[in-house]
PDB file of C-alpha atoms in Angstrom:
ATOM      1  CA  UNK A 971     142.574  -3.589 269.480  1.00  0.00           C
ATOM      2  CA  UNK A 972     142.943  -0.022 270.813  1.00  0.00           C
ATOM      3  CA  UNK A 973     144.573   2.353 268.336  1.00  0.00           C
ATOM      4  CA  UNK A 974     145.306   5.096 270.893  1.00  0.00           C
ATOM      5  CA  UNK A 975     145.571   4.885 274.679  1.00  0.00           C
ATOM      6  CA  UNK A 976     146.875   6.828 277.682  1.00  0.00           C
ATOM      7  CA  UNK A 977     146.802  10.190 275.917  1.00  0.00           C
ATOM      8  CA  UNK A 978     146.109  13.296 277.996  1.00  0.00           C
ATOM      9  CA  UNK A 979     147.191  16.812 277.070  1.00  0.00           C
ATOM     10  CA  UNK A 980     145.828  20.326 276.708  1.00  0.00           C
ATOM     11  CA  UNK A 981     146.263  22.754 273.833  1.00  0.00           C
ATOM     12  CA  UNK A 982     145.979  26.336 275.021  1.00  0.00           C
ATOM     13  CA  UNK A 983     144.727  29.174 272.856  1.00  0.00           C
ATOM     14  CA  UNK A 984     147.617  30.594 270.828  1.00  0.00           C
ATOM     15  CA  UNK A 985     149.935  27.626 271.400  1.00  0.00           C
ATOM     16  CA  UNK A 986     151.829  25.764 268.691  1.00  0.00           C
ATOM     17  CA  UNK A 987     151.822  22.041 269.475  1.00  0.00           C
ATOM     18  CA  UNK A 988     153.857  19.422 267.608  1.00  0.00           C
ATOM     19  CA  UNK A 989     152.757  15.791 267.345  1.00  0.00           C
ATOM     20  CA  UNK A 990     155.736  13.546 266.631  1.00  0.00           C
ATOM     21  CA  UNK A 991     156.423   9.836 266.430  1.00  0.00           C
ATOM     22  CA  UNK A 992     157.302   7.053 264.028  1.00  0.00           C
ATOM     23  CA  UNK A 993     155.047   6.098 261.130  1.00  0.00           C
ATOM     24  CA  UNK A 994     152.006   4.320 262.531  1.00  0.00           C
ATOM     25  CA  UNK A 995     152.380   5.913 265.971  1.00  0.00           C
ATOM     26  CA  UNK A 996     148.832   7.317 265.766  1.00  0.00           C
ATOM     27  CA  UNK A 997     149.440  10.953 264.817  1.00  0.00           C
ATOM     28  CA  UNK A 998     146.860  11.155 262.009  1.00  0.00           C
ATOM     29  CA  UNK A 999     144.308   9.184 264.040  1.00  0.00           C
ATOM     30  CA  UNK A1000     144.722  11.654 266.908  1.00  0.00           C
ATOM     31  CA  UNK A1001     144.138  14.567 264.515  1.00  0.00           C
ATOM     32  CA  UNK A1002     140.948  12.952 263.217  1.00  0.00           C
ATOM     33  CA  UNK A1003     139.751  12.665 266.814  1.00  0.00           C
ATOM     34  CA  UNK A1004     140.483  16.371 267.371  1.00  0.00           C
ATOM     35  CA  UNK A1005     138.429  17.170 264.272  1.00  0.00           C
ATOM     36  CA  UNK A1006     135.502  15.040 265.404  1.00  0.00           C
ATOM     37  CA  UNK A1007     135.874  12.655 262.453  1.00  0.00           C
ATOM     38  CA  UNK A1008     136.356   9.766 264.891  1.00  0.00           C
ATOM     39  CA  UNK A1009     134.587   9.282 268.226  1.00  0.00           C
ATOM     40  CA  UNK A1010     136.630   7.797 271.096  1.00  0.00           C
ATOM     41  CA  UNK A1011     135.130   4.753 272.781  1.00  0.00           C
ATOM     42  CA  UNK A1012     136.824   5.764 276.041  1.00  0.00           C
ATOM     43  CA  UNK A1013     137.781   9.116 277.495  1.00  0.00           C
ATOM     44  CA  UNK A1014     136.684  12.624 276.546  1.00  0.00           C
ATOM     45  CA  UNK A1015     137.729  15.389 274.205  1.00  0.00           C
ATOM     46  CA  UNK A1016     136.798  18.924 275.174  1.00  0.00           C
ATOM     47  CA  UNK A1017     136.769  22.036 272.999  1.00  0.00           C
ATOM     48  CA  UNK A1018     136.471  25.406 274.726  1.00  0.00           C
ATOM     49  CA  UNK A1019     135.464  23.435 277.820  1.00  0.00           C
ATOM     50  CA  UNK A1020     132.594  21.644 276.053  1.00  0.00           C
ATOM     51  CA  UNK A1021     132.450  17.886 275.338  1.00  0.00           C
ATOM     52  CA  UNK A1022     132.494  17.069 271.642  1.00  0.00           C
ATOM     53  CA  UNK A1023     129.155  15.260 271.844  1.00  0.00           C
ATOM     54  CA  UNK A1024     127.550  18.619 272.726  1.00  0.00           C
ATOM     55  CA  UNK A1025     129.052  20.354 269.672  1.00  0.00           C
ATOM     56  CA  UNK A1026     128.194  20.083 265.983  1.00  0.00           C
ATOM     57  CA  UNK A1027     130.773  19.264 263.350  1.00  0.00           C
ATOM     58  CA  UNK A1028     129.784  22.486 261.600  1.00  0.00           C
ATOM     59  CA  UNK A1029     130.871  24.442 264.673  1.00  0.00           C
ATOM     60  CA  UNK A1030     134.181  22.588 264.901  1.00  0.00           C
ATOM     61  CA  UNK A1031     134.873  23.104 261.193  1.00  0.00           C
ATOM     62  CA  UNK A1032     134.100  26.816 261.548  1.00  0.00           C
ATOM     63  CA  UNK A1033     136.973  27.005 264.021  1.00  0.00           C
ATOM     64  CA  UNK A1034     139.529  24.639 262.468  1.00  0.00           C
ATOM     65  CA  UNK A1035     141.431  24.692 259.193  1.00  0.00           C
ATOM     66  CA  UNK A1036     143.172  21.434 258.264  1.00  0.00           C
ATOM     67  CA  UNK A1037     145.518  19.934 255.695  1.00  0.00           C
ATOM     68  CA  UNK A1038     145.962  16.154 255.663  1.00  0.00           C
ATOM     69  CA  UNK A1039     148.998  14.408 254.232  1.00  0.00           C
ATOM     70  CA  UNK A1040     146.660  12.844 251.640  1.00  0.00           C
ATOM     71  CA  UNK A1041     145.234  16.249 250.633  1.00  0.00           C
ATOM     72  CA  UNK A1042     143.146  16.536 247.457  1.00  0.00           C
ATOM     73  CA  UNK A1043     144.506  17.665 244.116  1.00  0.00           C
ATOM     74  CA  UNK A1044     141.625  19.342 242.287  1.00  0.00           C
ATOM     75  CA  UNK A1045     142.077  19.640 238.532  1.00  0.00           C
ATOM     76  CA  UNK A1046     140.495  23.080 238.504  1.00  0.00           C
ATOM     77  CA  UNK A1047     141.996  26.582 238.595  1.00  0.00           C
ATOM     78  CA  UNK A1048     144.426  27.721 241.278  1.00  0.00           C
ATOM     79  CA  UNK A1049     141.703  30.133 242.406  1.00  0.00           C
ATOM     80  CA  UNK A1050     139.247  27.304 242.994  1.00  0.00           C
ATOM     81  CA  UNK A1051     141.851  25.035 244.591  1.00  0.00           C
ATOM     82  CA  UNK A1052     142.659  27.605 247.273  1.00  0.00           C
ATOM     83  CA  UNK A1053     139.099  28.898 247.696  1.00  0.00           C
ATOM     84  CA  UNK A1054     137.807  25.427 248.587  1.00  0.00           C
ATOM     85  CA  UNK A1055     139.149  26.331 252.056  1.00  0.00           C
ATOM     86  CA  UNK A1056     136.571  29.134 252.233  1.00  0.00           C
ATOM     87  CA  UNK A1057     134.376  29.372 249.152  1.00  0.00           C
ATOM     88  CA  UNK A1058     133.250  32.883 250.102  1.00  0.00           C
ATOM     89  CA  UNK A1059     136.727  34.074 249.090  1.00  0.00           C
ATOM     90  CA  UNK A1060     136.498  32.692 245.534  1.00  0.00           C
ATOM     91  CA  UNK A1061     136.615  36.149 243.908  1.00  0.00           C
ATOM     92  CA  UNK A1062     138.712  37.847 246.580  1.00  0.00           C
ATOM     93  CA  UNK A1063     142.094  37.961 244.852  1.00  0.00           C
ATOM     94  CA  UNK A1064     143.752  39.723 247.773  1.00  0.00           C
ATOM     95  CA  UNK A1065     142.678  37.059 250.282  1.00  0.00           C
ATOM     96  CA  UNK A1066     143.659  34.229 247.925  1.00  0.00           C
ATOM     97  CA  UNK A1067     147.112  35.675 247.272  1.00  0.00           C
ATOM     98  CA  UNK A1068     147.664  36.285 250.982  1.00  0.00           C
ATOM     99  CA  UNK A1069     146.785  32.633 251.642  1.00  0.00           C
ATOM    100  CA  UNK A1070     149.162  31.625 248.839  1.00  0.00           C
ATOM    101  CA  UNK A1071     151.921  33.708 250.401  1.00  0.00           C
ATOM    102  CA  UNK A1072     151.408  31.946 253.737  1.00  0.00           C
ATOM    103  CA  UNK A1073     151.440  28.574 251.956  1.00  0.00           C
ATOM    104  CA  UNK A1074     154.512  29.548 249.895  1.00  0.00           C
ATOM    105  CA  UNK A1075     152.618  29.180 246.610  1.00  0.00           C
ATOM    106  CA  UNK A1076     152.650  32.877 245.685  1.00  0.00           C
ATOM    107  CA  UNK A1077     155.796  32.727 243.508  1.00  0.00           C
ATOM    108  CA  UNK A1078     154.319  29.829 241.543  1.00  0.00           C
ATOM    109  CA  UNK A1079     151.137  31.814 240.894  1.00  0.00           C
ATOM    110  CA  UNK A1080     152.935  35.024 239.942  1.00  0.00           C
ATOM    111  CA  UNK A1081     155.027  33.099 237.409  1.00  0.00           C
ATOM    112  CA  UNK A1082     151.869  32.070 235.475  1.00  0.00           C
ATOM    113  CA  UNK A1083     150.431  34.252 232.734  1.00  0.00           C
ATOM    114  CA  UNK A1084     146.881  33.675 233.983  1.00  0.00           C
ATOM    115  CA  UNK A1085     147.821  33.905 237.654  1.00  0.00           C
ATOM    116  CA  UNK A1086     145.054  32.614 239.917  1.00  0.00           C
ATOM    117  CA  UNK A1087     143.022  31.548 236.892  1.00  0.00           C
ATOM    118  CA  UNK A1088     145.675  29.081 235.745  1.00  0.00           C
ATOM    119  CA  UNK A1089     144.160  25.634 235.295  1.00  0.00           C
ATOM    120  CA  UNK A1090     145.926  22.889 237.256  1.00  0.00           C
ATOM    121  CA  UNK A1091     146.339  19.347 235.984  1.00  0.00           C
ATOM    122  CA  UNK A1092     145.495  17.868 232.609  1.00  0.00           C
ATOM    123  CA  UNK A1093     142.510  15.708 233.422  1.00  0.00           C
ATOM    124  CA  UNK A1094     140.118  18.277 231.941  1.00  0.00           C
ATOM    125  CA  UNK A1095     142.490  20.732 230.192  1.00  0.00           C
ATOM    126  CA  UNK A1096     145.207  19.435 227.871  1.00  0.00           C
ATOM    127  CA  UNK A1097     147.325  22.536 228.466  1.00  0.00           C
ATOM    128  CA  UNK A1098     146.747  22.571 232.229  1.00  0.00           C
ATOM    129  CA  UNK A1099     149.737  23.261 234.447  1.00  0.00           C
ATOM    130  CA  UNK A1100     151.420  20.087 235.672  1.00  0.00           C
ATOM    131  CA  UNK A1101     152.682  20.482 239.235  1.00  0.00           C
ATOM    132  CA  UNK A1102     155.206  18.512 241.241  1.00  0.00           C
ATOM    133  CA  UNK A1103     154.119  16.862 244.477  1.00  0.00           C
ATOM    134  CA  UNK A1104     155.702  19.666 246.489  1.00  0.00           C
ATOM    135  CA  UNK A1105     153.930  22.345 244.437  1.00  0.00           C
ATOM    136  CA  UNK A1106     150.570  20.632 244.941  1.00  0.00           C
ATOM    137  CA  UNK A1107     151.315  20.519 248.665  1.00  0.00           C
ATOM    138  CA  UNK A1108     151.946  24.280 248.761  1.00  0.00           C
ATOM    139  CA  UNK A1109     148.537  24.805 247.144  1.00  0.00           C
ATOM    140  CA  UNK A1110     146.983  22.506 249.761  1.00  0.00           C
ATOM    141  CA  UNK A1111     148.568  24.441 252.633  1.00  0.00           C
ATOM    142  CA  UNK A1112     147.357  27.712 251.061  1.00  0.00           C
ATOM    143  CA  UNK A1113     143.835  26.262 251.107  1.00  0.00           C
ATOM    144  CA  UNK A1114     144.051  25.876 254.888  1.00  0.00           C
ATOM    145  CA  UNK A1115     145.212  29.482 255.278  1.00  0.00           C
ATOM    146  CA  UNK A1116     142.496  31.159 253.205  1.00  0.00           C
ATOM    147  CA  UNK A1117     139.840  30.843 255.887  1.00  0.00           C
ATOM    148  CA  UNK A1118     142.094  32.373 258.559  1.00  0.00           C
ATOM    149  CA  UNK A1119     140.415  30.127 261.132  1.00  0.00           C
ATOM    150  CA  UNK A1120     141.362  30.255 264.800  1.00  0.00           C
ATOM    151  CA  UNK A1121     142.995  26.808 264.773  1.00  0.00           C
ATOM    152  CA  UNK A1122     145.270  25.407 262.082  1.00  0.00           C
ATOM    153  CA  UNK A1123     145.911  21.651 261.942  1.00  0.00           C
ATOM    154  CA  UNK A1124     148.595  20.510 259.513  1.00  0.00           C
ATOM    155  CA  UNK A1125     149.294  16.799 259.046  1.00  0.00           C
ATOM    156  CA  UNK A1126     152.656  16.425 257.273  1.00  0.00           C
ATOM    157  CA  UNK A1127     152.184  19.717 255.357  1.00  0.00           C
ATOM    158  CA  UNK A1128     155.632  19.510 253.782  1.00  0.00           C
ATOM    159  CA  UNK A1129     156.181  15.753 253.401  1.00  0.00           C
ATOM    160  CA  UNK A1130     156.773  16.121 249.648  1.00  0.00           C
ATOM    161  CA  UNK A1131     159.358  18.855 250.095  1.00  0.00           C
ATOM    162  CA  UNK A1132     163.054  18.402 250.751  1.00  0.00           C
ATOM    163  CA  UNK A1133     164.190  18.996 254.358  1.00  0.00           C
ATOM    164  CA  UNK A1134     165.350  22.579 253.730  1.00  0.00           C
ATOM    165  CA  UNK A1135     162.103  23.531 251.963  1.00  0.00           C
ATOM    166  CA  UNK A1136     160.136  21.798 254.720  1.00  0.00           C
ATOM    167  CA  UNK A1137     161.789  23.924 257.411  1.00  0.00           C
ATOM    168  CA  UNK A1138     161.105  27.033 255.336  1.00  0.00           C
ATOM    169  CA  UNK A1139     157.442  25.969 255.109  1.00  0.00           C
ATOM    170  CA  UNK A1140     157.203  25.488 258.878  1.00  0.00           C
ATOM    171  CA  UNK A1141     158.923  28.824 259.522  1.00  0.00           C
ATOM    172  CA  UNK A1142     156.430  30.514 257.176  1.00  0.00           C
ATOM    173  CA  UNK A1143     153.558  28.803 259.009  1.00  0.00           C
ATOM    174  CA  UNK A1144     154.945  29.878 262.407  1.00  0.00           C
ATOM    175  CA  UNK A1145     155.283  33.507 261.280  1.00  0.00           C
ATOM    176  CA  UNK A1146     151.780  33.555 259.775  1.00  0.00           C
ATOM    177  CA  UNK A1147     149.920  32.328 262.859  1.00  0.00           C
ATOM    178  CA  UNK A1148     149.673  35.745 264.552  1.00  0.00           C
ATOM    179  CA  UNK A1149     148.391  34.339 267.835  1.00  0.00           C
ATOM    180  CA  UNK A1150     146.342  31.523 266.340  1.00  0.00           C
ATOM    181  CA  UNK A1151     146.507  27.981 267.686  1.00  0.00           C
ATOM    182  CA  UNK A1152     148.329  25.353 265.616  1.00  0.00           C
ATOM    183  CA  UNK A1153     148.767  21.581 265.762  1.00  0.00           C
ATOM    184  CA  UNK A1154     151.590  20.441 263.485  1.00  0.00           C
ATOM    185  CA  UNK A1155     152.588  16.910 262.507  1.00  0.00           C
ATOM    186  CA  UNK A1156     155.762  15.758 260.804  1.00  0.00           C
ATOM    187  CA  UNK A1157     157.940  12.675 260.836  1.00  0.00           C
ATOM    188  CA  UNK A1158     160.985  14.983 260.583  1.00  0.00           C
ATOM    189  CA  UNK A1159     161.784  16.422 263.992  1.00  0.00           C
ATOM    190  CA  UNK A1160     163.698  19.590 263.135  1.00  0.00           C
ATOM    191  CA  UNK A1161     160.438  21.571 263.018  1.00  0.00           C
ATOM    192  CA  UNK A1162     159.539  20.592 266.593  1.00  0.00           C
ATOM    193  CA  UNK A1163     161.891  23.283 267.896  1.00  0.00           C
ATOM    194  CA  UNK A1164     159.325  25.819 266.667  1.00  0.00           C
ATOM    195  CA  UNK A1165     156.606  24.405 268.934  1.00  0.00           C
ATOM    196  CA  UNK A1166     155.639  25.556 272.413  1.00  0.00           C
ATOM    197  CA  UNK A1167     154.852  21.969 273.356  1.00  0.00           C
ATOM    198  CA  UNK A1168     155.720  18.560 271.860  1.00  0.00           C
ATOM    199  CA  UNK A1169     153.520  15.472 272.235  1.00  0.00           C
ATOM    200  CA  UNK A1170     155.503  12.306 271.553  1.00  0.00           C
ATOM    201  CA  UNK A1171     153.589   9.195 270.451  1.00  0.00           C
ATOM    202  CA  UNK A1172     154.830   5.621 270.286  1.00  0.00           C
ATOM    203  CA  UNK A1173     152.666   2.642 269.355  1.00  0.00           C
ATOM    204  CA  UNK A1174     149.508   4.698 269.887  1.00  0.00           C
ATOM    205  CA  UNK A1175     150.508   5.895 273.345  1.00  0.00           C
ATOM    206  CA  UNK A1176     151.765   9.254 274.595  1.00  0.00           C
ATOM    207  CA  UNK A1177     155.217   8.587 276.007  1.00  0.00           C
ATOM    208  CA  UNK A1178     156.571  12.135 276.473  1.00  0.00           C
ATOM    209  CA  UNK A1179     155.368  15.728 276.705  1.00  0.00           C
ATOM    210  CA  UNK A1180     157.403  18.930 276.902  1.00  0.00           C
ATOM    211  CA  UNK A1181     159.463  21.489 275.019  1.00  0.00           C
ATOM    212  CA  UNK A1182     162.342  20.506 272.739  1.00  0.00           C
ATOM    213  CA  UNK A1183     164.869  21.523 275.396  1.00  0.00           C
ATOM    214  CA  UNK A1184     163.054  19.607 278.143  1.00  0.00           C
ATOM    215  CA  UNK A1185     162.779  16.454 276.064  1.00  0.00           C
ATOM    216  CA  UNK A1186     166.423  16.584 274.968  1.00  0.00           C
ATOM    217  CA  UNK A1187     167.457  16.995 278.595  1.00  0.00           C
ATOM    218  CA  UNK A1188     165.258  14.028 279.611  1.00  0.00           C
ATOM    219  CA  UNK A1189     167.270  11.968 277.106  1.00  0.00           C
ATOM    220  CA  UNK A1190     164.547   9.449 276.367  1.00  0.00           C
ATOM    221  CA  UNK A1191     162.638   8.468 273.199  1.00  0.00           C
ATOM    222  CA  UNK A1192     162.372  11.932 271.614  1.00  0.00           C
ATOM    223  CA  UNK A1193     166.058  12.698 272.172  1.00  0.00           C
ATOM    224  CA  UNK A1194     166.987   9.340 270.661  1.00  0.00           C
ATOM    225  CA  UNK A1195     164.857   9.998 267.556  1.00  0.00           C
ATOM    226  CA  UNK A1196     166.159  13.549 267.197  1.00  0.00           C
ATOM    227  CA  UNK A1197     169.821  12.516 267.379  1.00  0.00           C
ATOM    228  CA  UNK A1198     169.267   9.643 264.954  1.00  0.00           C
ATOM    229  CA  UNK A1199     167.717  11.972 262.382  1.00  0.00           C
ATOM    230  CA  UNK A1200     170.434  14.599 262.896  1.00  0.00           C
ATOM    231  CA  UNK A1201     173.161  11.995 262.352  1.00  0.00           C
ATOM    232  CA  UNK A1202     171.406  10.741 259.205  1.00  0.00           C
ATOM    233  CA  UNK A1203     171.158  14.238 257.707  1.00  0.00           C
ATOM    234  CA  UNK A1204     174.740  15.051 258.617  1.00  0.00           C
ATOM    235  CA  UNK A1205     175.850  11.809 256.975  1.00  0.00           C
ATOM    236  CA  UNK A1206     173.846  12.555 253.840  1.00  0.00           C
ATOM    237  CA  UNK A1207     175.281  16.060 253.569  1.00  0.00           C
ATOM    238  CA  UNK A1208     178.830  14.884 254.216  1.00  0.00           C
ATOM    239  CA  UNK A1209     178.401  12.202 251.580  1.00  0.00           C
ATOM    240  CA  UNK A1210     176.805  14.667 249.145  1.00  0.00           C
ATOM    241  CA  UNK A1211     173.554  12.735 249.340  1.00  0.00           C
ATOM    242  CA  UNK A1212     171.605  15.998 248.907  1.00  0.00           C
TER     243      UNK A1212
END
């Protein structure tokens, strides 16, 4: 059974591309293909004009920083958690704090007496700092920023945040790209307005491609999803659900 089919698009250098679709539409699978973790049994993926089978994973990883929705929570120090994105920066406090600022974890770090050397979790340290899911996610996003790689791939980087905090996270990501290429995934569609291009997936197939304005004007699947989410949020706010 094919997981993905009929998908053709190009990501240009410096573009921000959003992948959207319902749960199970194939967004994470597509990201794993872009990273070279999966190999397609049909079709081709090219990077800088070269087929993936002519490139090493080491080369791809040197170019791409990624955060998956099931990112790892390391029960080590904040310093180590962020530096796993680029271990050469382990003792570079300035680089680590800049990454934390981009991942919106800087205020959390500055509030701790030991700062970057604060131990996270209580698996190994009884007095380790216990974080919420959203706080762990900010640390995970900071990890992707520390390497300052040319391409940033974020798979649901704010899924554990409330909608307002999620939009703030995406705005921070957008402002921190500085000409870098980004592929962003979220099941909430408000962030897609920040993208230069939106790829819409449904049942493993690309069904639409364009900007937010173009897709709303087309009035097809994306527009339907966007309006449905907007009505839900408006209903929740009106009913004091938030």
